[in-house]
Short mmCIF file of C-alpha atoms in Angstrom, two decimals:
data_model
loop_
_atom_site.label_atom_id
_atom_site.label_comp_id
_atom_site.label_asym_id
_atom_site.label_seq_id
_atom_site.Cartn_x
_atom_site.Cartn_y
_atom_site.Cartn_z
CA MET A 5 44.66 33.57 23.87
CA ARG A 6 42.07 34.30 26.51
CA SER A 7 43.43 32.63 29.62
CA ILE A 8 41.78 29.77 31.42
CA TYR A 9 41.95 32.07 34.45
CA LEU A 10 39.62 34.54 32.75
CA LEU A 11 37.19 31.80 31.87
CA SER A 12 37.20 30.43 35.42
CA THR A 13 36.31 33.82 36.88
CA ILE A 14 33.17 33.91 34.77
CA MET A 15 32.09 30.42 35.84
CA SER A 16 32.95 30.58 39.51
CA LYS A 17 34.53 32.79 42.13
CA ARG A 18 38.28 32.88 41.70
CA ARG A 19 40.20 31.23 44.48
CA SER A 20 42.60 33.33 46.56
CA GLU A 21 46.08 33.46 45.13
CA SER A 22 49.33 34.06 46.93
CA ASP A 23 51.30 37.16 45.99
CA ASP A 24 54.38 35.01 46.31
CA ASN A 25 56.02 34.60 42.90
CA ILE A 26 58.53 31.97 43.95
CA PRO A 27 58.87 29.74 40.85
CA ASN A 28 59.26 26.46 42.71
CA LYS A 29 56.31 26.95 45.04
CA LYS A 30 53.52 24.75 43.62
CA THR A 31 50.52 26.93 44.52
CA ARG A 32 49.11 26.97 40.99
CA GLU A 33 47.62 24.18 38.90
CA ILE A 34 49.27 23.20 35.64
CA CYS A 35 47.86 24.66 32.42
CA SER A 36 45.72 21.95 30.80
CA PHE A 37 47.07 22.77 27.32
CA LYS A 38 50.66 22.02 28.41
CA GLU A 39 53.06 22.31 25.43
CA LYS A 40 50.18 23.41 23.16
CA CYS A 41 49.45 26.52 25.23
CA PHE A 42 49.86 29.57 22.99
CA ARG A 43 48.65 32.22 25.42
CA ARG A 44 50.71 35.35 25.91
CA ASN A 45 48.64 37.08 28.57
CA PRO A 46 50.78 37.71 31.69
CA HIS A 47 47.80 36.99 33.96
CA HIS A 48 47.51 33.47 32.58
CA PHE A 49 51.12 32.78 33.61
CA MET A 50 50.42 34.20 37.07
CA GLN A 51 47.51 31.78 37.48
CA TYR A 52 48.86 28.58 35.89
CA ASP A 53 52.16 26.73 35.91
CA HIS A 54 53.91 25.65 32.69
CA PRO A 55 56.58 23.02 33.57
CA HIS A 56 57.74 22.74 29.95
CA LEU A 57 58.62 26.45 29.97
CA ASP A 58 60.34 26.14 33.35
CA VAL A 59 62.72 23.62 31.76
CA LEU A 60 63.53 25.98 28.91
CA LEU A 61 63.83 28.91 31.28
CA GLY A 62 66.84 27.30 32.91
CA GLN A 63 68.74 26.87 29.62
CA ASN A 64 71.39 29.35 28.53
CA ASP A 65 71.00 28.33 24.89
CA ILE A 66 67.31 27.59 24.51
CA ASN A 67 66.62 24.44 22.49
CA ILE A 68 62.93 24.05 21.67
CA PRO A 69 61.95 20.37 21.21
CA SER A 70 59.85 19.20 18.28
CA GLY A 71 56.13 19.15 18.99
CA TYR A 72 56.20 22.56 20.65
CA LEU A 73 54.56 25.62 19.15
CA ASP A 74 56.30 28.00 16.78
CA LYS A 75 59.67 29.15 18.18
CA SER A 76 58.70 32.84 18.17
CA ILE A 77 55.65 32.09 20.34
CA VAL A 78 57.63 30.01 22.85
CA LEU A 79 60.35 32.67 23.13
CA GLU A 80 57.72 35.35 23.75
CA GLN A 81 56.12 33.16 26.43
CA ILE A 82 59.49 32.71 28.13
CA LYS A 83 60.04 36.47 28.17
CA ILE A 84 56.59 37.00 29.70
CA LEU A 85 57.27 34.30 32.28
CA LYS A 86 60.49 36.06 33.28
CA ASP A 87 58.64 39.35 33.61
CA VAL A 88 55.83 38.04 35.82
CA ARG A 89 58.40 36.51 38.17
CA LYS A 90 60.24 39.75 38.69
CA PRO A 91 59.92 41.39 42.09
CA SER A 92 57.15 44.01 42.14
CA LYS A 93 59.56 46.97 42.17
CA GLU A 94 61.11 45.84 38.90
CA LEU A 95 57.66 45.38 37.36
CA TRP A 96 56.66 48.98 38.11
CA LYS A 97 59.99 50.22 36.76
CA ASP A 98 59.56 48.32 33.50
CA PHE A 99 56.08 49.67 32.91
CA LYS A 100 57.08 53.26 33.55
CA GLN A 101 59.63 52.95 30.75
CA GLY A 102 56.78 52.51 28.27
CA PRO A 103 54.48 49.92 26.73
CA SER A 104 55.97 46.44 27.01
CA ASN A 105 54.59 44.87 23.85
CA VAL A 106 53.53 46.94 20.87
CA THR A 107 51.71 43.92 19.39
CA ASN A 108 49.13 44.40 22.16
CA ILE A 109 48.21 47.82 20.77
CA SER A 110 45.83 48.45 17.89
CA THR A 111 46.69 51.32 15.59
CA PRO A 112 43.74 53.74 15.75
CA ALA A 113 42.00 55.23 12.76
CA LYS A 114 43.56 58.56 11.78
CA ASN A 115 40.17 60.24 11.88
CA PHE A 116 37.67 58.14 13.78
CA ALA A 117 35.34 61.13 14.06
CA ALA A 118 34.88 60.99 10.28
CA LYS A 119 34.23 57.25 10.48
CA LEU A 120 31.69 57.83 13.22
CA LYS A 121 29.92 60.40 11.05
CA CYS A 122 29.76 57.90 8.18
CA ASN A 123 28.10 55.38 10.50
CA ALA A 124 25.39 57.77 11.63
CA PRO A 125 22.66 57.53 12.64
CA TYR A 126 23.15 54.09 14.22
CA ASN A 127 26.79 54.43 15.36
CA LEU A 128 26.98 50.65 15.76
CA PHE A 129 30.39 49.06 15.28
CA PHE A 130 31.93 45.57 15.30
CA THR A 131 35.44 44.94 16.58
CA VAL A 132 38.28 44.18 14.20
CA VAL A 133 39.39 40.54 14.16
CA PRO A 134 43.11 40.52 13.18
CA ASP A 135 42.87 36.89 12.01
CA SER A 136 40.31 38.09 9.44
CA PRO A 137 42.14 40.96 7.67
CA GLN A 138 39.00 41.97 5.73
CA THR A 139 37.40 43.19 8.95
CA LYS A 140 40.07 45.88 9.31
CA ASN A 141 38.76 47.83 6.33
CA GLN A 142 35.04 47.48 6.96
CA ASN A 143 33.11 50.73 7.30
CA ASN A 144 31.89 49.95 10.80
CA SER A 145 34.94 48.16 12.26
CA ILE A 146 36.42 49.47 15.50
CA GLN A 147 39.44 49.01 17.77
CA ILE A 148 39.87 50.03 21.39
CA THR A 149 42.25 52.87 20.53
CA ASP A 150 39.66 54.38 18.17
CA LEU A 151 37.70 55.43 21.25
CA LEU A 152 40.70 57.52 22.32
CA CYS A 153 41.31 59.06 18.90
CA PRO A 154 42.09 62.82 19.17
CA SER A 155 39.62 63.53 16.37
CA LEU A 156 36.78 62.75 18.80
CA GLY A 157 37.90 65.57 21.09
CA ASP A 158 40.64 66.58 23.51
CA LEU A 159 40.17 64.05 26.31
CA LYS A 160 40.04 65.52 29.80
CA CYS A 161 39.18 62.39 31.82
CA SER A 162 37.29 59.13 31.45
CA LEU A 163 35.18 56.60 33.31
CA GLN A 164 35.36 52.86 32.61
CA ILE A 165 32.70 50.53 34.04
CA ASN A 166 33.37 46.88 33.28
CA PHE A 167 33.61 43.31 34.52
CA MET A 168 37.28 42.46 33.84
CA ILE A 169 39.96 45.08 33.29
CA ASP A 170 43.59 44.28 32.51
CA ILE A 171 44.91 47.58 33.81
CA MET A 172 48.38 47.24 32.28
CA TRP A 173 46.97 46.51 28.83
CA LEU A 174 44.38 49.27 29.15
CA MET A 175 47.00 51.83 30.13
CA GLU A 176 49.07 50.83 27.11
CA GLN A 177 46.10 51.83 24.93
CA TYR A 178 45.83 55.15 26.75
CA ALA A 179 49.60 55.65 26.49
CA TYR A 180 49.60 55.01 22.74
CA THR A 181 47.16 57.89 22.31
CA LYS A 182 49.03 60.04 24.88
CA ASN A 183 46.20 59.93 27.42
CA GLU A 184 47.83 57.75 30.08
CA LYS A 185 48.29 60.58 32.61
CA LYS A 186 44.75 61.89 32.45
CA PRO A 187 42.30 61.08 35.27
CA LEU A 188 40.62 57.71 34.91
CA THR A 189 37.88 56.36 37.19
CA MET A 190 37.30 52.61 37.07
CA LEU A 191 34.53 50.38 38.40
CA TYR A 192 35.29 46.71 37.92
CA GLY A 193 34.00 43.31 38.99
CA GLU A 194 37.07 41.04 38.95
CA ASP A 195 40.62 41.58 40.16
CA PHE A 196 43.70 40.60 38.20
CA PRO A 197 46.77 39.43 40.13
CA ASN A 198 48.67 42.37 41.74
CA MET A 199 46.18 44.80 40.20
CA LYS A 200 45.58 46.90 43.31
CA GLU A 201 49.28 47.04 44.19
CA TYR A 202 50.15 48.07 40.65
CA MET A 203 47.59 50.89 40.55
CA ALA A 204 48.60 52.20 43.98
CA LYS A 205 52.29 52.38 43.08
CA CYS A 206 52.21 53.26 39.42
CA LEU A 207 48.96 55.01 38.55
CA PRO A 208 48.19 58.00 40.79
CA ASN A 209 45.78 59.32 38.15
CA VAL A 210 43.55 56.21 38.38
CA THR A 211 40.67 56.04 40.88
CA PRO A 212 39.61 52.38 41.07
CA HIS A 213 36.62 50.87 42.83
CA PHE A 214 36.03 47.13 43.05
CA ILE A 215 32.31 46.29 43.00
CA LYS A 216 31.69 43.57 45.55
CA MET A 217 28.48 41.72 44.79
CA GLN A 218 26.12 40.89 47.64
CA ASP A 219 24.59 38.01 45.70
CA PRO A 220 27.12 35.16 45.25
CA PHE A 221 25.57 34.32 41.88
CA GLY A 222 25.68 37.89 40.57
CA THR A 223 28.43 39.65 38.64
CA HIS A 224 29.30 43.24 37.86
CA HIS A 225 28.96 42.53 34.15
CA SER A 226 28.26 45.98 32.64
CA LYS A 227 30.58 47.27 29.93
CA MET A 228 30.42 51.03 29.45
CA GLY A 229 32.72 54.01 29.08
CA ILE A 230 32.10 57.74 29.44
CA TYR A 231 34.63 60.14 27.95
CA ALA A 232 34.76 63.80 29.02
CA TYR A 233 36.44 66.41 26.84
CA THR A 234 38.06 69.76 27.58
CA ASP A 235 35.22 71.61 25.79
CA GLY A 236 32.77 70.29 28.40
CA ALA A 237 31.17 67.67 26.12
CA ILE A 238 30.89 63.97 26.94
CA ARG A 239 30.48 60.77 24.95
CA VAL A 240 29.03 57.42 26.08
CA VAL A 241 30.17 54.04 24.78
CA ILE A 242 28.25 50.80 25.39
CA SER A 243 29.94 47.55 24.39
CA THR A 244 30.03 43.81 25.00
CA ALA A 245 33.81 43.63 25.52
CA ASN A 246 35.85 43.37 28.69
CA LEU A 247 38.91 45.59 28.79
CA TYR A 248 41.76 43.29 27.92
CA TYR A 249 43.57 42.14 24.80
CA GLU A 250 41.70 38.93 24.02
CA ASP A 251 38.23 40.45 24.08
CA TRP A 252 39.21 43.20 21.65
CA ASN A 253 41.20 41.01 19.24
CA LEU A 254 40.01 37.41 19.23
CA TYR A 255 36.24 37.57 19.58
CA CYS A 256 33.28 39.24 17.87
CA GLN A 257 32.05 42.23 19.87
CA GLY A 258 29.51 44.98 19.38
CA VAL A 259 30.17 48.63 20.29
CA TRP A 260 27.78 51.58 20.25
CA VAL A 261 29.37 55.05 20.30
CA SER A 262 27.16 58.01 21.14
CA PRO A 263 27.23 61.34 19.34
CA LYS A 264 29.16 64.01 21.19
CA CYS A 265 26.90 65.46 23.88
CA PRO A 266 27.75 69.15 24.39
CA PRO A 267 27.28 70.95 27.71
CA LEU A 268 23.92 72.61 28.28
CA PRO A 269 23.86 76.43 28.19
CA THR A 270 23.95 77.91 31.68
CA ASP A 271 20.37 79.18 31.35
CA LYS A 272 19.03 75.67 30.75
CA SER A 273 17.76 73.43 33.55
CA ASP A 274 19.16 69.97 34.34
CA SER A 275 16.04 68.37 32.86
CA ASP A 276 16.71 69.90 29.44
CA GLY A 277 18.56 67.90 26.82
CA SER A 278 17.15 64.53 27.93
CA GLY A 279 16.72 63.49 24.31
CA PRO A 280 13.80 61.70 22.64
CA THR A 281 14.44 58.49 24.64
CA ASP A 282 15.39 60.10 27.97
CA PHE A 283 18.76 58.39 27.67
CA LYS A 284 20.10 61.03 30.01
CA GLY A 285 17.67 60.27 32.83
CA SER A 286 18.15 56.51 32.52
CA LEU A 287 21.93 56.83 32.58
CA GLN A 288 21.80 59.06 35.65
CA SER A 289 19.59 56.55 37.47
CA TYR A 290 22.02 53.77 36.69
CA LEU A 291 25.06 55.71 37.92
CA LYS A 292 23.24 56.78 41.08
CA SER A 293 22.39 53.16 41.90
CA TYR A 294 26.04 52.52 42.82
CA ASN A 295 25.88 55.16 45.56
CA LEU A 296 29.62 55.87 45.18
CA PRO A 297 31.33 59.22 45.88
CA CYS A 298 33.74 58.65 42.97
CA LEU A 299 30.77 58.87 40.57
CA THR A 300 29.42 62.19 41.86
CA GLU A 301 31.31 64.30 39.31
CA TRP A 302 30.26 61.93 36.51
CA ILE A 303 26.61 62.13 37.47
CA GLU A 304 26.97 65.92 37.40
CA ARG A 305 28.56 65.80 33.93
CA VAL A 306 25.71 63.67 32.61
CA LYS A 307 23.15 66.00 34.26
CA ARG A 308 24.60 69.05 32.50
CA ALA A 309 25.03 67.40 29.07
CA ASP A 310 22.69 67.68 26.09
CA PHE A 311 21.59 64.22 24.88
CA SER A 312 19.19 65.57 22.24
CA ASP A 313 20.96 63.68 19.43
CA VAL A 314 20.87 60.28 21.16
CA LYS A 315 18.13 58.13 19.64
CA VAL A 316 18.64 54.79 21.40
CA PHE A 317 17.21 53.71 24.75
CA PHE A 318 19.50 52.98 27.69
CA VAL A 319 18.69 49.53 29.12
CA ALA A 320 20.09 48.35 32.44
CA SER A 321 19.88 45.64 35.07
CA MET A 322 20.76 46.37 38.68
CA PRO A 323 20.82 43.81 41.50
CA GLY A 324 17.69 43.59 43.62
CA LYS A 325 13.90 43.38 43.42
CA HIS A 326 12.17 45.49 40.79
CA LEU A 327 8.55 46.53 40.30
CA PRO A 328 6.76 46.20 36.94
CA ARG A 329 7.95 48.71 34.31
CA SER A 330 11.12 49.21 36.32
CA SER A 331 14.15 50.65 34.56
CA GLY A 332 16.47 48.43 36.61
CA CYS A 333 15.62 45.07 35.06
CA HIS A 334 16.08 43.92 31.46
CA LEU A 335 12.86 41.88 31.50
CA GLN A 336 10.76 44.81 32.72
CA ARG A 337 12.54 47.57 30.81
CA VAL A 338 12.73 45.90 27.39
CA GLY A 339 9.18 44.54 27.68
CA ASP A 340 7.82 47.97 28.54
CA LEU A 341 9.67 49.72 25.69
CA LEU A 342 8.62 47.15 23.07
CA SER A 343 5.02 47.28 24.31
CA ARG A 344 4.96 51.03 23.74
CA HIS A 345 7.12 51.49 20.66
CA CYS A 346 7.54 48.26 18.64
CA SER A 347 5.36 48.14 15.52
CA LEU A 348 4.58 44.94 13.60
CA PRO A 349 2.19 44.16 10.70
CA ASP A 350 -1.29 42.92 11.54
CA ASN A 351 -1.64 39.15 11.74
CA ASN A 352 -4.29 39.29 9.01
CA ALA A 353 -2.07 41.20 6.60
CA PRO A 354 -2.78 40.15 2.95
CA SER A 355 0.91 39.50 2.35
CA GLY A 356 1.04 36.96 5.15
CA ASP A 357 3.67 39.16 6.75
CA GLY A 358 1.86 39.18 10.08
CA ALA A 359 3.34 39.71 13.54
CA LEU A 360 3.79 36.00 14.30
CA SER A 361 5.79 35.53 11.10
CA TRP A 362 8.47 37.86 12.50
CA SER A 363 10.81 35.58 14.44
CA ILE A 364 12.82 36.50 17.52
CA ILE A 365 16.55 35.83 17.62
CA ALA A 366 18.57 35.76 20.83
CA GLN A 367 22.35 35.51 20.51
CA SER A 368 24.73 35.35 23.47
CA SER A 369 28.06 33.95 24.66
CA SER A 370 26.67 32.07 27.64
CA LEU A 371 23.46 30.30 28.55
CA GLY A 372 21.96 30.05 32.01
CA ASN A 373 19.96 27.41 33.84
CA PHE A 374 16.42 27.76 32.46
CA GLY A 375 14.66 24.90 34.23
CA GLN A 376 13.25 21.53 33.20
CA THR A 377 10.99 22.88 30.44
CA PRO A 378 10.87 25.89 28.07
CA ALA A 379 7.87 27.19 30.01
CA ALA A 380 9.84 27.49 33.25
CA TRP A 381 11.57 30.74 32.18
CA LEU A 382 12.65 30.85 28.54
CA ARG A 383 9.15 31.26 27.12
CA SER A 384 7.25 32.52 30.18
CA ALA A 385 9.72 35.32 30.94
CA LEU A 386 12.25 35.99 28.16
CA LEU A 387 9.98 35.32 25.18
CA ARG A 388 7.14 37.20 26.90
CA THR A 389 9.42 40.25 26.93
CA LEU A 390 10.96 39.90 23.47
CA ALA A 391 7.62 39.13 21.77
CA SER A 392 5.97 42.30 23.08
CA HIS A 393 4.74 44.93 20.63
CA LYS A 394 2.19 47.73 20.60
CA LYS A 395 -0.76 45.55 19.69
CA GLN A 396 0.17 42.74 22.07
CA PRO A 397 2.07 44.04 25.11
CA LEU A 398 3.67 41.41 27.36
CA PRO A 399 1.69 38.44 26.02
CA GLY A 400 0.87 35.79 28.62
CA SER A 401 1.64 33.08 26.08
CA SER A 402 3.25 33.82 22.72
CA ASN A 403 3.43 31.57 19.70
CA ALA A 404 6.24 33.65 18.22
CA LYS A 405 9.23 31.66 17.06
CA LEU A 406 12.31 31.99 19.25
CA SER A 407 15.73 31.03 17.88
CA ILE A 408 18.95 31.05 19.89
CA ILE A 409 22.39 31.38 18.33
CA PHE A 410 25.15 29.60 20.25
CA PRO A 411 28.30 28.04 18.73
CA THR A 412 28.48 24.31 18.23
CA VAL A 413 31.49 22.18 19.10
CA GLU A 414 32.31 22.16 15.39
CA ASN A 415 32.08 25.98 15.23
CA VAL A 416 34.67 26.28 18.00
CA LEU A 417 37.04 23.60 16.73
CA ASP A 418 37.01 25.26 13.31
CA SER A 419 37.60 28.75 14.77
CA TYR A 420 40.86 30.65 14.29
CA LYS A 421 42.08 29.54 17.73
CA GLY A 422 40.62 26.05 17.73
CA PRO A 423 39.44 24.86 21.19
CA ASP A 424 40.84 28.02 22.76
CA GLY A 425 38.28 29.98 20.75
CA GLY A 426 35.68 28.60 23.14
CA GLY A 427 37.25 30.49 26.02
CA CYS A 428 34.55 33.18 25.74
CA LEU A 429 31.70 30.65 25.88
CA PRO A 430 31.30 29.59 29.52
CA TYR A 431 28.25 27.33 29.23
CA GLY A 432 28.41 24.48 31.75
CA LYS A 433 28.18 20.88 30.58
CA LYS A 434 26.24 19.88 33.71
CA THR A 435 23.78 22.69 33.11
CA HIS A 436 23.17 21.55 29.54
CA GLU A 437 22.60 17.96 30.59
CA LYS A 438 19.64 19.19 32.65
CA GLN A 439 18.06 21.07 29.73
CA ARG A 440 18.66 19.03 26.60
CA TRP A 441 15.31 20.32 25.35
CA LEU A 442 17.14 23.57 24.58
CA GLU A 443 18.81 22.01 21.53
CA SER A 444 15.60 22.38 19.52
CA TYR A 445 16.01 26.18 19.86
CA LEU A 446 19.72 26.31 19.03
CA HIS A 447 21.37 27.52 15.82
CA GLU A 448 25.01 27.52 14.86
CA TRP A 449 27.24 30.58 14.62
CA LYS A 450 27.69 31.70 11.03
CA ALA A 451 28.83 35.18 9.99
CA ASP A 452 30.22 34.90 6.47
CA ARG A 453 28.58 38.21 5.54
CA SER A 454 30.81 40.05 8.01
CA ARG A 455 33.85 37.78 7.59
CA ARG A 456 33.59 36.61 11.21
CA THR A 457 32.41 32.99 11.09
CA ARG A 458 35.70 31.68 12.48
CA ALA A 459 35.88 34.26 15.30
CA MET A 460 33.69 33.21 18.19
CA PRO A 461 31.01 35.69 19.35
CA HIS A 462 31.24 37.35 22.75
CA MET A 463 28.59 39.83 21.59
CA LYS A 464 25.06 39.64 23.00
CA SER A 465 22.21 40.77 20.76
CA TYR A 466 18.47 40.33 20.49
CA CYS A 467 16.22 41.25 17.57
CA ARG A 468 12.98 40.53 15.73
CA VAL A 469 13.38 39.82 12.02
CA SER A 470 10.93 39.77 9.12
CA PRO A 471 10.13 36.48 7.34
CA CYS A 472 12.05 37.71 4.29
CA HIS A 473 15.13 38.33 6.49
CA THR A 474 15.57 41.89 5.26
CA ARG A 475 14.05 43.99 8.07
CA LEU A 476 14.24 44.32 11.85
CA ALA A 477 11.48 45.50 14.20
CA TYR A 478 14.09 46.24 16.89
CA PHE A 479 17.68 45.47 17.87
CA LEU A 480 19.17 45.21 21.36
CA LEU A 481 22.92 45.25 22.01
CA THR A 482 23.73 44.44 25.63
CA SER A 483 26.15 42.87 28.07
CA ALA A 484 23.34 40.57 29.24
CA ASN A 485 23.63 36.91 28.34
CA ILE A 486 20.55 34.69 28.22
CA SER A 487 20.19 34.08 31.94
CA LYS A 488 17.95 34.83 34.89
CA ALA A 489 20.82 36.58 36.66
CA ALA A 490 21.15 39.10 33.83
CA TRP A 491 17.55 39.54 32.65
CA GLY A 492 15.75 38.84 35.91
CA SER A 493 13.36 36.17 37.15
CA LEU A 494 9.67 36.94 37.51
CA ASN A 495 7.71 36.45 40.72
CA LYS A 496 4.19 35.64 39.56
CA SER A 497 2.64 36.50 42.93
CA ASP A 498 3.45 40.22 42.73
CA SER A 499 4.72 40.64 39.13
CA CYS A 500 8.06 41.84 40.48
CA SER A 501 11.38 40.57 39.19
CA TYR A 502 14.67 39.76 40.88
CA VAL A 503 18.01 40.60 39.26
CA ARG A 504 21.41 39.34 40.42
CA SER A 505 23.85 41.16 38.10
CA TYR A 506 24.73 44.58 36.73
CA GLU A 507 24.18 44.83 32.95
CA VAL A 508 23.85 47.66 30.42
CA GLY A 509 22.78 47.85 26.81
CA VAL A 510 21.14 50.00 24.14
CA LEU A 511 17.84 49.32 22.38
CA PHE A 512 17.32 50.52 18.79
CA LEU A 513 13.70 51.14 17.73
CA PRO A 514 12.96 52.20 14.11
CA SER A 515 10.40 54.92 14.91
CA PHE A 516 13.04 56.95 16.75
CA PHE A 517 15.10 56.99 13.54
CA ASP A 518 12.05 58.00 11.45
CA GLU A 519 11.90 54.59 9.81
CA PRO A 520 9.16 51.91 9.82
CA TYR A 521 11.74 49.12 10.16
CA PHE A 522 15.52 48.70 10.04
CA SER A 523 16.80 47.48 6.66
CA ILE A 524 19.59 44.87 6.91
CA ASP A 525 19.88 43.72 3.29
CA ASP A 526 21.80 46.10 1.02
CA LYS A 527 20.28 44.40 -2.03
CA GLN A 528 16.73 45.14 -0.91
CA ILE A 529 17.10 48.63 0.55
CA THR A 530 15.40 51.36 -1.47
CA LYS A 531 15.56 54.27 0.95
CA GLY A 532 16.84 55.03 4.41
CA ASN A 533 20.00 53.65 5.99
CA LEU A 534 21.43 50.14 6.10
CA PHE A 535 21.48 48.80 9.66
CA PRO A 536 24.73 46.99 10.63
CA PHE A 537 24.15 43.27 11.13
CA MET A 538 26.82 40.71 11.94
CA TYR A 539 25.58 37.16 11.42
CA ASP A 540 24.03 35.37 8.45
CA LEU A 541 20.33 34.92 7.70
CA PRO A 542 18.51 32.63 7.39
CA LEU A 543 19.86 30.85 10.46
CA SER A 544 21.29 27.32 10.38
CA PRO A 545 19.60 25.04 12.95
CA TYR A 546 21.70 22.47 14.81
CA LYS A 547 22.01 19.16 12.98
CA THR A 548 21.17 16.03 14.93
CA SER A 549 24.90 15.45 15.40
CA ASP A 550 25.56 18.97 16.74
CA THR A 551 26.01 19.87 20.39
CA PRO A 552 26.65 23.26 21.98
CA TRP A 553 30.16 24.09 23.13
CA CYS A 554 30.26 23.38 26.85
CA GLN A 555 32.95 23.73 29.49
#
């Protein structure tokens, strides 16, 4: 259901679109799926024409020909098509009367605070996939409305920082939890059709700010929310999902939800309550980097909050040039943290469980242009960072095994949505043709353990796993795909790095949870907590007949 429009905005800059909604004016290209299109996102119908629906739209007694999709789907599409062609005034009127489509709203948990407590100390969740009913009842499953559950606190206002935001859908989620009139500040990287006009006329409580990138190859790709409550506390949420229906219902996403961070006592200084990882200071630095007046009150809220219970590290990328050990670049930040805090067995360990036997897994929904050989960036920059540990910080050349998870063509075709399931995987065919060597690193998507094999992953995660596949040395959840734009590219002459995009994530390190390693196998765990893990181990390498899904 994710529209081709959404995919195109990830792969290239969206072309200008006329606000004119005259049906017969051919300013839009025809949807490539034609009669097989099953999308029900209004923005898709604003971007693409559907001649087969235009024919039906003119019929008083609609007769759906054979070969079309299920009648209920076609009728819903026709209703949406009528709505998007209404004059703007009628559109605002319709929305003010209430949510337009209750099927777009996920019923929240009755007591998500209790569920959050049960998932302590990691607070790591995976989104519910409606096509896989088993995921609904999993202990660490989450829906967008859970983040607005009253059990978490009486919401006063919120901040959403994201790439793509479907404002009408988002406000339906807020409305369902009776929070639609509360102040909302939004930073976003891509416009939807009529988005600014809609917010100006219909949402006086929303303060939006479009982040215009200076670098044409960069994106405002961060995905984070901050929720402020009437008792003065705040909560931070880091996820991999954009804020629209498809991302929260069709694809596999990861979501970290912070503990509630109470306000500092008045006699405490701003530097108090930074927490064991200085999450507070890192978050403040990230927010300040925008240099936006609309974030001033949020920076102040973070400054006066107590983050003592937050045990993960805040990881960010911000556009520009960064010095070594900078907190504004994934390559520098993650490499520095692993070099100081990641523990691995000695290479001469009697069990053979040495550092090099712990493999590195990188899993993302898009792959960048890495160059003609693995040494150009993948191993010299990314692996150098991910292979770092206390006894070998930022190795110049690592022999650690690097595996990349990216869905095959077969994975996508066998997904719940068939070819449309690949809508969240914008890897270019031309790019892959230039780096066919990458296939020796690739592994298929398989998540039977979490009942998510047939839902394509939009999540991005990086970890180091033991040879027995039962323990992790670290785990990174982030918005950053495997690309130079997200992680940064190293300049060997001065050891600085250059970043094109905004990204945020959280890094889990066992020592900050008083554990030697994270246990991911419930059959092997003897003490401590089970760390949530989505995909299956051991990994399944590409067969000779496999190819990655490319656009």
